[in-house]
Amino acid sequence: MPRQAHALAAAVLADARSDGDLLMQARALHLLGRAEHLDANLNAALSLARQAAHLFHVLDKPQEESMALSHAAHLATLLGRPEEAIESATLAVQLADTLPPGLHTVDAYNYLGVAATWIDADHADRILLKTIELAQRLLPPHAAARPMVNRLVNELYRLELCLQRGQAPVLRSAMWAQLEDFRQLARPPTGTGAPPPDDLCVPVMQSMLGIVSAGFQAHSGQCLKALDTALGIDTRPLPRWLHAFVHWIVARCQLAAEQWTAALTTTQRTLDIACPQGQLHFELMSRCQRMEAFRALGDADGLHAEFHAFRTCQLRQQTEVITNREQMAALHLAWREQTRALEALHTSTRALEQLTLEDPLTGLANRRHLERRLDELLRPHPEHPVTPWCLVMIDIDGFKQINDQYTHVLGDDVLRQMAHLLRGLTRPQDLAVRLAGDEFVLILHDTTEQTGVRLVDRLNGAIDLHPWSAIQPGLAVRASIGLAQAHPDDSSASLLRRSDLRMYADKTDKLARHLAQRSGAATPDR
């Protein structure tokens, strides 16, 4: 079945590229990624999901972009890249929250919770509980099955971590009730009712129920019962990448029952599945289980060899993170070139932007965030009264000379200090943005141009009085500022252009005053 889906999606993609249909290309890439996922080609699936998300972004399709990012987050989690997964899932959530709620909202929160599992199980539990509530409120009943099972799996991982840290694993009582709720959803439908609308079908839910039940029993002292449950799990309905999960749980039950040799055999099966597919988390957890078995058997050589393999896996994980970032950088460069070509052919496309909403250097909002906010503010809202607001453009004077004279490291300090000043002068409802380089933007809500002028005066005073010499003796920093109040017929471009022109006018006036002062100082008294 995955091969048929792959062939169909590949054919659609080829036709879409031939026709120059970007939207169909994006959808075909998304479907092709899902087909690769089902066939356990996780790295290929992740690359396709990223490409789909990028194209949906270029085409301004936020709902489909959110879905593609959620899929990318899921794949990055399976590949043992939780930081990348959280980055994609967080953006998916932020996009979903700007749209009417639906399946895309539940998916985004679900995969954010899954990604957080590997970093902070308690935080993941809170996210997944919220996801279950969203699914129950927004979607048909069976749609809650996926976040439910992910919450239960998150609890299993938390318990496993307790064991690895030498702590007593204590199963939270609320999880038994959650397990019972999932058991109700996993029951085969009776009568002539329609099958569950979610792709987590009943046979898969039954298998997942067995996995979680066995894990909970093992951690509750019901070792033999857990083992019976685990060995009775039907793996046939499960996709290939989930088989490693089944073996991991079987091994945990065998360890709980002190069947050390059997656990070593089972963990080797886990490794045989997880290693070729790049499932680093399952590999690491299986290595830990093998060390537990070797320790119990008193096999020092086996324990030493397994510890060495565990450390090698950790180092490989770190190397893969670096390699993946390099690949992402290369991908971003390729996308930038693609975007430039698309802009020449399709005036509706936009430049490639960062996948986050925050500038990493200053902590302010970035250009993408600004564009979204301007779009919201300039879009007509008949149900809401129109309130005045202003946009302020700020440019640090002579910033290139600061970099050239004092180094870029000091220039970065100047940018961070400027961001600090802007935060201190704005209210919670305002938005401070680092637009690019040494350019900043403020959006001031409930502000007329007359009120905004007073803030500009305070900002100029704050910049003049700021102790810049604490960064570098002799350093002085000035800025040019342009203020423009939004008009009902404004577009983002016209408003930015107007504030930009006023900022350059301010720069010209300051330069003229400076030259006049120097000329006056150089003229001798007569």
Short mmCIF file of C-alpha atoms in Angstrom, two decimals:
data_model
loop_
_atom_site.label_atom_id
_atom_site.label_comp_id
_atom_site.label_asym_id
_atom_site.label_seq_id
_atom_site.Cartn_x
_atom_site.Cartn_y
_atom_site.Cartn_z
CA MET A 1 0.00 0.00 0.00
CA PRO A 2 2.76 2.58 0.81
CA ARG A 3 4.40 1.83 -2.56
CA GLN A 4 1.12 2.47 -4.39
CA ALA A 5 0.63 5.73 -2.50
CA HIS A 6 4.24 6.66 -3.26
CA ALA A 7 3.83 6.00 -6.99
CA LEU A 8 0.60 7.99 -7.17
CA ALA A 9 2.02 10.99 -5.26
CA ALA A 10 5.20 10.93 -7.39
CA ALA A 11 3.10 10.96 -10.58
CA VAL A 12 1.02 13.91 -9.31
CA LEU A 13 4.23 15.76 -8.37
CA ALA A 14 5.72 15.22 -11.83
CA ASP A 15 2.54 16.53 -13.50
CA ALA A 16 2.39 19.54 -11.16
CA ARG A 17 6.01 20.46 -11.91
CA SER A 18 5.37 20.09 -15.62
CA ASP A 19 2.34 22.39 -15.36
CA GLY A 20 4.06 24.87 -13.01
CA ASP A 21 1.28 24.34 -10.43
CA LEU A 22 2.98 25.24 -7.16
CA LEU A 23 0.02 24.44 -4.93
CA MET A 24 -0.35 20.97 -6.41
CA GLN A 25 3.41 20.49 -6.04
CA ALA A 26 3.19 21.33 -2.35
CA ARG A 27 0.29 18.94 -1.77
CA ALA A 28 2.02 16.16 -3.72
CA LEU A 29 5.22 16.66 -1.68
CA HIS A 30 3.18 16.42 1.50
CA LEU A 31 1.51 13.18 0.38
CA LEU A 32 4.81 11.77 -0.87
CA GLY A 33 6.32 12.47 2.55
CA ARG A 34 3.52 10.57 4.24
CA ALA A 35 4.03 7.62 1.88
CA GLU A 36 7.76 7.54 2.71
CA HIS A 37 6.82 7.72 6.40
CA LEU A 38 4.59 4.66 6.09
CA ASP A 39 7.42 2.86 4.32
CA ALA A 40 9.76 3.76 7.23
CA ASN A 41 12.00 6.02 5.09
CA LEU A 42 12.02 8.66 7.79
CA ASN A 43 14.84 10.91 6.55
CA ALA A 44 13.37 11.08 3.05
CA ALA A 45 9.93 11.78 4.55
CA LEU A 46 11.32 14.63 6.67
CA SER A 47 12.98 16.27 3.67
CA LEU A 48 9.70 16.12 1.71
CA ALA A 49 7.69 17.51 4.65
CA ARG A 50 10.08 20.48 4.92
CA GLN A 51 9.80 21.19 1.20
CA ALA A 52 5.99 21.02 1.39
CA ALA A 53 5.92 23.38 4.39
CA HIS A 54 8.15 25.85 2.55
CA LEU A 55 5.96 25.87 -0.56
CA PHE A 56 2.79 26.27 1.50
CA HIS A 57 4.45 29.21 3.21
CA VAL A 58 5.42 30.81 -0.13
CA LEU A 59 1.84 30.34 -1.35
CA ASP A 60 0.38 31.80 1.88
CA LYS A 61 -1.51 28.62 2.83
CA PRO A 62 -1.10 28.74 6.63
CA GLN A 63 -3.40 25.79 7.41
CA GLU A 64 -1.59 23.42 5.05
CA GLU A 65 1.77 24.84 6.16
CA SER A 66 0.81 24.05 9.76
CA MET A 67 -0.11 20.46 8.80
CA ALA A 68 3.19 19.96 6.93
CA LEU A 69 5.17 21.41 9.85
CA SER A 70 3.33 19.09 12.26
CA HIS A 71 4.32 16.13 10.11
CA ALA A 72 7.93 17.37 9.99
CA ALA A 73 7.89 17.66 13.79
CA HIS A 74 6.65 14.07 14.13
CA LEU A 75 9.38 12.78 11.82
CA ALA A 76 12.13 14.77 13.55
CA THR A 77 10.97 13.28 16.86
CA LEU A 78 11.15 9.74 15.48
CA LEU A 79 14.66 10.47 14.22
CA GLY A 80 15.82 11.59 17.66
CA ARG A 81 15.98 15.32 16.88
CA PRO A 82 13.71 16.80 19.58
CA GLU A 83 14.99 20.39 19.30
CA GLU A 84 14.23 20.50 15.59
CA ALA A 85 10.88 18.82 16.26
CA ILE A 86 9.92 21.41 18.87
CA GLU A 87 10.93 24.23 16.53
CA SER A 88 8.67 22.91 13.74
CA ALA A 89 5.80 22.01 16.08
CA THR A 90 5.90 25.40 17.82
CA LEU A 91 5.58 27.20 14.50
CA ALA A 92 2.77 24.82 13.53
CA VAL A 93 0.94 25.71 16.76
CA GLN A 94 1.46 29.44 16.23
CA LEU A 95 0.11 29.18 12.68
CA ALA A 96 -2.84 27.04 13.80
CA ASP A 97 -3.75 29.51 16.53
CA THR A 98 -4.21 32.26 13.92
CA LEU A 99 -6.83 30.15 12.10
CA PRO A 100 -10.29 28.85 12.96
CA PRO A 101 -9.71 25.73 15.10
CA GLY A 102 -9.92 22.27 13.56
CA LEU A 103 -7.90 19.13 12.85
CA HIS A 104 -4.78 21.20 12.05
CA THR A 105 -4.96 22.71 15.57
CA VAL A 106 -5.18 19.29 17.23
CA ASP A 107 -2.35 17.93 15.06
CA ALA A 108 -0.06 20.84 15.86
CA TYR A 109 -0.54 20.59 19.64
CA ASN A 110 -0.33 16.79 19.50
CA TYR A 111 3.06 16.74 17.81
CA LEU A 112 4.36 19.54 20.02
CA GLY A 113 3.52 17.28 22.96
CA VAL A 114 5.20 14.30 21.28
CA ALA A 115 8.36 16.34 20.63
CA ALA A 116 8.42 17.61 24.23
CA THR A 117 8.24 14.01 25.52
CA TRP A 118 11.95 13.51 24.92
CA ILE A 119 12.96 16.73 26.71
CA ASP A 120 10.42 17.35 29.50
CA ALA A 121 7.83 14.61 30.09
CA ASP A 122 5.84 16.71 32.60
CA HIS A 123 5.53 19.60 30.14
CA ALA A 124 4.60 17.13 27.39
CA ASP A 125 1.85 15.71 29.60
CA ARG A 126 0.28 19.15 30.02
CA ILE A 127 0.38 19.82 26.26
CA LEU A 128 -1.12 16.42 25.41
CA LEU A 129 -3.87 16.82 28.01
CA LYS A 130 -4.78 20.14 26.37
CA THR A 131 -4.70 18.39 22.97
CA ILE A 132 -7.15 15.72 24.18
CA GLU A 133 -9.51 18.44 25.40
CA LEU A 134 -9.25 20.26 22.03
CA ALA A 135 -9.93 17.04 20.10
CA GLN A 136 -12.95 16.18 22.24
CA ARG A 137 -14.35 19.68 21.78
CA LEU A 138 -13.63 20.19 18.08
CA LEU A 139 -13.62 16.78 16.39
CA PRO A 140 -15.50 13.43 16.34
CA PRO A 141 -14.90 11.18 19.40
CA HIS A 142 -12.25 8.89 17.89
CA ALA A 143 -10.03 11.88 17.04
CA ALA A 144 -8.95 12.02 20.69
CA ALA A 145 -7.37 8.55 20.39
CA ARG A 146 -4.09 9.82 18.98
CA PRO A 147 -3.26 12.40 21.70
CA MET A 148 -4.55 9.93 24.31
CA VAL A 149 -2.13 7.20 23.26
CA ASN A 150 0.68 9.73 22.98
CA ARG A 151 -0.02 10.87 26.53
CA LEU A 152 0.11 7.25 27.73
CA VAL A 153 3.35 6.64 25.82
CA ASN A 154 4.78 9.82 27.36
CA GLU A 155 4.08 8.32 30.79
CA LEU A 156 5.91 5.13 29.79
CA TYR A 157 8.92 7.17 28.73
CA ARG A 158 8.84 9.12 32.02
CA LEU A 159 8.84 5.85 33.96
CA GLU A 160 11.72 4.51 31.84
CA LEU A 161 13.73 7.65 32.58
CA CYS A 162 13.13 7.14 36.32
CA LEU A 163 14.68 3.67 36.02
CA GLN A 164 17.65 4.98 34.06
CA ARG A 165 18.27 7.60 36.77
CA GLY A 166 18.07 5.05 39.56
CA GLN A 167 14.73 6.40 40.82
CA ALA A 168 11.69 4.34 41.75
CA PRO A 169 9.15 4.63 38.89
CA VAL A 170 5.73 5.61 40.23
CA LEU A 171 2.84 5.41 37.77
CA ARG A 172 0.52 8.41 38.13
CA SER A 173 -2.97 7.38 39.15
CA ALA A 174 -4.63 9.56 36.50
CA MET A 175 -3.05 7.40 33.82
CA TRP A 176 -5.19 4.37 34.67
CA ALA A 177 -8.31 6.45 33.99
CA GLN A 178 -6.75 7.71 30.74
CA LEU A 179 -5.97 4.12 29.77
CA GLU A 180 -9.59 3.15 30.35
CA ASP A 181 -10.77 6.08 28.18
CA PHE A 182 -8.48 4.86 25.41
CA ARG A 183 -9.72 1.29 25.89
CA GLN A 184 -13.28 2.52 25.19
CA LEU A 185 -12.17 4.18 21.96
CA ALA A 186 -10.21 1.08 20.90
CA ARG A 187 -13.27 -1.17 20.99
CA PRO A 188 -14.27 -2.45 17.54
CA PRO A 189 -17.38 -0.66 16.21
CA THR A 190 -20.64 -2.59 16.44
CA GLY A 191 -23.56 -2.61 14.05
CA THR A 192 -23.41 -0.78 10.74
CA GLY A 193 -21.83 2.42 12.07
CA ALA A 194 -19.10 4.13 10.10
CA PRO A 195 -15.47 3.33 10.99
CA PRO A 196 -13.51 5.82 13.06
CA PRO A 197 -12.69 8.94 11.02
CA ASP A 198 -9.10 9.04 12.28
CA ASP A 199 -6.39 7.06 10.48
CA LEU A 200 -5.47 5.48 13.83
CA CYS A 201 -7.83 2.58 12.99
CA VAL A 202 -9.23 0.10 15.51
CA PRO A 203 -6.64 -2.70 14.87
CA VAL A 204 -3.81 -0.23 15.44
CA MET A 205 -5.54 1.10 18.56
CA GLN A 206 -5.92 -2.46 19.84
CA SER A 207 -2.18 -3.05 19.37
CA MET A 208 -1.29 0.25 21.04
CA LEU A 209 -3.64 -0.63 23.91
CA GLY A 210 -1.67 -3.85 24.41
CA ILE A 211 1.63 -1.96 24.37
CA VAL A 212 0.56 0.60 26.97
CA SER A 213 -1.23 -1.95 29.17
CA ALA A 214 1.88 -4.17 29.23
CA GLY A 215 4.09 -1.22 30.10
CA PHE A 216 1.82 -0.06 32.93
CA GLN A 217 1.57 -3.59 34.33
CA ALA A 218 5.36 -3.99 34.24
CA HIS A 219 5.84 -0.75 36.17
CA SER A 220 3.14 -1.77 38.68
CA GLY A 221 4.75 -5.03 39.74
CA GLN A 222 2.48 -7.27 37.62
CA CYS A 223 5.48 -8.76 35.83
CA LEU A 224 4.07 -12.06 34.52
CA LYS A 225 0.76 -10.50 33.53
CA ALA A 226 2.67 -7.74 31.74
CA LEU A 227 4.73 -10.29 29.87
CA ASP A 228 1.63 -12.22 28.78
CA THR A 229 0.07 -8.98 27.56
CA ALA A 230 3.24 -7.89 25.72
CA LEU A 231 3.77 -11.24 23.99
CA GLY A 232 0.13 -11.19 22.84
CA ILE A 233 0.43 -7.87 20.99
CA ASP A 234 -0.56 -8.15 17.34
CA THR A 235 2.10 -6.23 15.37
CA ARG A 236 0.52 -6.86 11.98
CA PRO A 237 -1.60 -3.68 11.86
CA LEU A 238 1.31 -1.51 12.98
CA PRO A 239 3.55 0.40 10.56
CA ARG A 240 7.13 -0.86 10.45
CA TRP A 241 8.60 2.03 12.42
CA LEU A 242 6.37 1.12 15.41
CA HIS A 243 7.69 -2.43 15.71
CA ALA A 244 10.74 -1.14 17.59
CA PHE A 245 8.35 0.31 20.16
CA VAL A 246 6.68 -3.08 20.66
CA HIS A 247 10.03 -4.82 21.23
CA TRP A 248 11.09 -2.09 23.65
CA ILE A 249 7.97 -2.73 25.78
CA VAL A 250 8.39 -6.52 25.58
CA ALA A 251 11.98 -6.09 26.79
CA ARG A 252 10.83 -3.92 29.70
CA CYS A 253 8.35 -6.65 30.73
CA GLN A 254 11.08 -9.31 30.48
CA LEU A 255 13.41 -7.21 32.62
CA ALA A 256 10.65 -6.72 35.19
CA ALA A 257 10.20 -10.52 35.25
CA GLU A 258 14.01 -10.93 35.58
CA GLN A 259 14.23 -12.80 32.28
CA TRP A 260 17.60 -11.25 31.51
CA THR A 261 18.69 -13.42 28.59
CA ALA A 262 15.32 -13.12 26.86
CA ALA A 263 15.50 -9.33 27.32
CA LEU A 264 18.87 -9.26 25.55
CA THR A 265 17.39 -11.14 22.61
CA THR A 266 14.42 -8.77 22.43
CA THR A 267 16.51 -5.62 22.71
CA GLN A 268 18.65 -6.87 19.85
CA ARG A 269 15.46 -7.07 17.75
CA THR A 270 14.71 -3.47 18.74
CA LEU A 271 18.15 -2.41 17.58
CA ASP A 272 17.79 -4.37 14.33
CA ILE A 273 14.71 -2.27 13.53
CA ALA A 274 15.64 1.09 15.07
CA CYS A 275 19.23 1.43 13.82
CA PRO A 276 18.57 1.15 10.04
CA GLN A 277 15.62 3.55 10.36
CA GLY A 278 17.64 6.11 12.35
CA GLN A 279 15.34 5.92 15.42
CA LEU A 280 18.00 7.14 17.84
CA HIS A 281 15.75 7.38 20.90
CA PHE A 282 14.76 3.72 20.65
CA GLU A 283 18.39 2.77 20.11
CA LEU A 284 19.48 4.69 23.21
CA MET A 285 16.70 3.24 25.37
CA SER A 286 17.43 -0.28 24.16
CA ARG A 287 21.10 0.19 24.97
CA CYS A 288 20.09 1.20 28.51
CA GLN A 289 17.91 -1.91 28.82
CA ARG A 290 20.79 -4.08 27.62
CA MET A 291 23.12 -2.55 30.20
CA GLU A 292 20.49 -3.31 32.85
CA ALA A 293 20.40 -6.98 31.74
CA PHE A 294 24.19 -7.36 31.56
CA ARG A 295 24.53 -5.81 35.01
CA ALA A 296 21.99 -8.28 36.45
CA LEU A 297 23.83 -11.18 34.78
CA GLY A 298 27.15 -10.00 36.19
CA ASP A 299 28.58 -9.82 32.65
CA ALA A 300 31.18 -7.05 32.98
CA ASP A 301 32.45 -7.43 29.41
CA GLY A 302 28.94 -7.22 27.98
CA LEU A 303 28.17 -4.19 30.16
CA HIS A 304 31.36 -2.43 29.07
CA ALA A 305 30.72 -3.14 25.39
CA GLU A 306 27.12 -1.91 25.66
CA PHE A 307 28.17 1.26 27.48
CA HIS A 308 30.66 1.94 24.69
CA ALA A 309 27.89 1.41 22.11
CA PHE A 310 25.61 3.75 24.10
CA ARG A 311 28.21 6.53 24.14
CA THR A 312 28.90 6.00 20.44
CA CYS A 313 25.19 6.40 19.77
CA GLN A 314 25.09 9.62 21.80
CA LEU A 315 28.05 11.03 19.88
CA ARG A 316 26.43 10.02 16.59
CA GLN A 317 23.28 11.85 17.70
CA GLN A 318 25.30 15.02 18.33
CA THR A 319 27.05 14.68 14.97
CA GLU A 320 23.73 14.18 13.20
CA VAL A 321 22.38 17.35 14.80
CA ILE A 322 25.30 19.32 13.32
CA THR A 323 24.99 17.59 9.96
CA ASN A 324 21.25 18.20 9.91
CA ARG A 325 21.74 21.90 10.63
CA GLU A 326 24.24 22.11 7.78
CA GLN A 327 21.72 20.39 5.50
CA MET A 328 19.04 22.80 6.66
CA ALA A 329 21.33 25.73 5.86
CA ALA A 330 21.98 24.31 2.39
CA LEU A 331 18.26 23.78 1.95
CA HIS A 332 17.55 27.36 2.97
CA LEU A 333 20.06 28.63 0.40
CA ALA A 334 18.42 26.52 -2.29
CA TRP A 335 14.99 27.78 -1.23
CA ARG A 336 16.24 31.37 -1.39
CA GLU A 337 17.31 30.88 -4.99
CA GLN A 338 14.02 29.18 -5.76
CA THR A 339 12.09 32.06 -4.21
CA ARG A 340 13.96 34.63 -6.29
CA ALA A 341 13.08 32.71 -9.43
CA LEU A 342 9.45 32.40 -8.35
CA GLU A 343 9.20 36.14 -7.67
CA ALA A 344 10.20 36.83 -11.27
CA LEU A 345 7.47 34.47 -12.52
CA HIS A 346 4.82 34.81 -9.80
CA THR A 347 4.39 38.23 -8.24
CA SER A 348 2.21 36.78 -5.49
CA THR A 349 5.08 34.76 -3.92
CA ARG A 350 7.14 36.05 -1.04
CA ALA A 351 10.78 35.87 -0.05
CA LEU A 352 12.02 32.96 1.98
CA GLU A 353 11.69 33.80 5.66
CA GLN A 354 12.74 32.34 8.93
CA LEU A 355 10.59 29.52 10.32
CA THR A 356 10.40 31.17 13.72
CA LEU A 357 8.81 34.42 14.86
CA GLU A 358 11.66 35.64 17.06
CA ASP A 359 15.00 37.23 16.20
CA PRO A 360 17.64 35.03 17.88
CA LEU A 361 20.12 37.85 18.55
CA THR A 362 17.84 40.38 20.26
CA GLY A 363 14.83 38.32 21.33
CA LEU A 364 12.52 40.78 19.55
CA ALA A 365 9.93 39.78 16.96
CA ASN A 366 11.35 39.25 13.48
CA ARG A 367 10.21 40.24 9.99
CA ARG A 368 7.85 37.27 9.66
CA HIS A 369 6.11 38.26 12.88
CA LEU A 370 5.86 41.87 11.71
CA GLU A 371 4.29 40.85 8.41
CA ARG A 372 1.68 38.74 10.17
CA ARG A 373 0.83 41.55 12.60
CA LEU A 374 0.55 44.13 9.83
CA ASP A 375 -1.68 41.80 7.85
CA GLU A 376 -3.96 41.42 10.88
CA LEU A 377 -4.07 45.15 11.63
CA LEU A 378 -4.65 46.28 8.03
CA ARG A 379 -7.31 43.66 7.27
CA PRO A 380 -10.84 45.15 7.64
CA HIS A 381 -12.72 43.99 10.76
CA PRO A 382 -16.28 45.33 10.50
CA GLU A 383 -17.22 43.81 13.87
CA HIS A 384 -14.50 45.77 15.73
CA PRO A 385 -14.23 49.57 16.08
CA VAL A 386 -11.22 51.15 14.33
CA THR A 387 -8.61 52.46 16.78
CA PRO A 388 -5.57 54.55 15.82
CA TRP A 389 -2.13 52.98 15.73
CA CYS A 390 1.32 53.96 14.53
CA LEU A 391 4.39 52.38 13.01
CA VAL A 392 7.85 53.64 13.98
CA MET A 393 10.96 52.91 11.87
CA ILE A 394 14.33 53.12 13.66
CA ASP A 395 17.79 52.97 12.06
CA ILE A 396 21.07 53.12 14.00
CA ASP A 397 23.23 55.87 12.51
CA GLY A 398 26.68 54.86 11.29
CA PHE A 399 26.28 51.25 12.37
CA LYS A 400 28.67 50.02 9.66
CA GLN A 401 31.36 52.30 11.08
CA ILE A 402 30.71 50.87 14.56
CA ASN A 403 31.21 47.35 13.22
CA ASP A 404 34.31 48.35 11.24
CA GLN A 405 35.89 50.26 14.13
CA TYR A 406 34.94 48.03 17.09
CA THR A 407 34.21 44.57 15.50
CA HIS A 408 30.92 42.81 14.79
CA VAL A 409 30.87 41.30 18.28
CA LEU A 410 30.55 44.77 19.79
CA GLY A 411 28.03 45.65 17.08
CA ASP A 412 25.89 42.75 18.27
CA ASP A 413 26.07 44.17 21.82
CA VAL A 414 24.79 47.51 20.48
CA LEU A 415 21.86 45.75 18.78
CA ARG A 416 20.99 43.91 22.00
CA GLN A 417 21.14 47.13 24.04
CA MET A 418 18.93 48.90 21.51
CA ALA A 419 16.43 46.04 21.78
CA HIS A 420 16.51 46.43 25.57
CA LEU A 421 15.72 50.14 25.27
CA LEU A 422 12.80 49.46 22.92
CA ARG A 423 11.33 46.89 25.31
CA GLY A 424 11.53 49.35 28.16
CA LEU A 425 9.69 52.07 26.23
CA THR A 426 6.83 49.95 24.85
CA ARG A 427 3.70 48.57 26.49
CA PRO A 428 2.66 44.90 26.57
CA GLN A 429 0.20 45.43 23.71
CA ASP A 430 2.85 47.02 21.45
CA LEU A 431 5.28 45.10 19.26
CA ALA A 432 9.04 45.68 18.98
CA VAL A 433 10.69 44.14 15.91
CA ARG A 434 14.20 43.75 14.59
CA LEU A 435 13.54 44.14 10.89
CA ALA A 436 17.03 43.46 9.54
CA GLY A 437 20.60 44.47 10.35
CA ASP A 438 20.43 47.72 12.32
CA GLU A 439 16.78 48.48 11.49
CA PHE A 440 14.03 48.18 14.08
CA VAL A 441 10.27 48.72 13.97
CA LEU A 442 7.70 49.51 16.65
CA ILE A 443 3.94 48.99 16.31
CA LEU A 444 2.15 51.24 18.80
CA HIS A 445 -1.49 50.32 19.47
CA ASP A 446 -4.12 52.89 20.49
CA THR A 447 -1.70 55.66 19.54
CA THR A 448 -2.24 58.75 17.39
CA GLU A 449 0.60 60.48 15.58
CA GLN A 450 0.57 63.27 18.18
CA THR A 451 0.96 60.77 21.04
CA GLY A 452 3.57 58.84 19.08
CA VAL A 453 5.73 61.96 18.68
CA ARG A 454 6.12 62.10 22.47
CA LEU A 455 7.30 58.51 22.53
CA VAL A 456 9.81 59.26 19.75
CA ASP A 457 11.15 62.15 21.85
CA ARG A 458 11.50 59.84 24.87
CA LEU A 459 13.24 57.26 22.69
CA ASN A 460 15.72 59.81 21.35
CA GLY A 461 16.43 60.94 24.91
CA ALA A 462 16.88 57.36 26.13
CA ILE A 463 19.33 56.60 23.31
CA ASP A 464 21.30 59.80 24.01
CA LEU A 465 21.50 59.09 27.77
CA HIS A 466 22.23 55.38 27.52
CA PRO A 467 25.70 54.49 28.85
CA TRP A 468 27.07 53.17 25.55
CA SER A 469 30.62 53.76 26.79
CA ALA A 470 30.09 50.84 29.20
CA ILE A 471 30.26 48.60 26.13
CA GLN A 472 33.36 50.36 24.75
CA PRO A 473 35.01 53.56 26.01
CA GLY A 474 34.32 56.40 23.64
CA LEU A 475 31.38 54.68 21.97
CA ALA A 476 28.41 56.91 21.13
CA VAL A 477 25.25 55.72 19.42
CA ARG A 478 22.53 57.73 17.70
CA ALA A 479 19.47 56.67 15.74
CA SER A 480 17.16 58.12 13.10
CA ILE A 481 13.44 57.62 13.65
CA GLY A 482 10.40 57.86 11.39
CA LEU A 483 6.80 57.80 12.70
CA ALA A 484 3.67 57.21 10.60
CA GLN A 485 0.06 56.72 11.69
CA ALA A 486 -1.84 54.00 9.80
CA HIS A 487 -4.59 55.13 7.42
CA PRO A 488 -7.70 53.09 6.50
CA ASP A 489 -6.44 52.67 2.91
CA ASP A 490 -2.89 51.73 3.90
CA SER A 491 -1.14 48.58 2.82
CA SER A 492 1.90 47.18 4.61
CA ALA A 493 4.10 48.57 1.84
CA SER A 494 2.66 52.08 1.90
CA LEU A 495 2.83 52.34 5.69
CA LEU A 496 6.40 51.04 5.84
CA ARG A 497 7.40 53.33 2.97
CA ARG A 498 5.94 56.40 4.69
CA SER A 499 7.67 55.70 8.00
CA ASP A 500 10.89 54.82 6.14
CA LEU A 501 10.85 58.15 4.25
CA ARG A 502 10.32 60.03 7.51
CA MET A 503 13.18 58.14 9.11
CA TYR A 504 15.49 59.14 6.24
CA ALA A 505 14.25 62.73 6.53
CA ASP A 506 15.17 62.63 10.23
CA LYS A 507 18.60 61.23 9.32
CA THR A 508 19.13 64.02 6.77
CA ASP A 509 18.06 66.73 9.26
CA LYS A 510 20.39 65.40 11.96
CA LEU A 511 23.29 65.25 9.51
CA ALA A 512 22.60 68.81 8.36
CA ARG A 513 22.49 70.06 11.98
CA HIS A 514 25.73 68.23 12.75
CA LEU A 515 27.48 69.76 9.74
CA ALA A 516 26.17 73.21 10.65
CA GLN A 517 27.49 72.88 14.20
CA ARG A 518 30.91 71.78 12.92
CA SER A 519 30.96 74.67 10.45
CA GLY A 520 30.06 77.13 13.20
CA ALA A 521 32.71 75.75 15.50
CA ALA A 522 35.34 76.06 12.77
CA THR A 523 34.49 79.74 11.97
CA PRO A 524 36.71 82.17 14.01
CA ASP A 525 35.12 85.09 15.83
CA ARG A 526 35.47 88.42 14.08
#
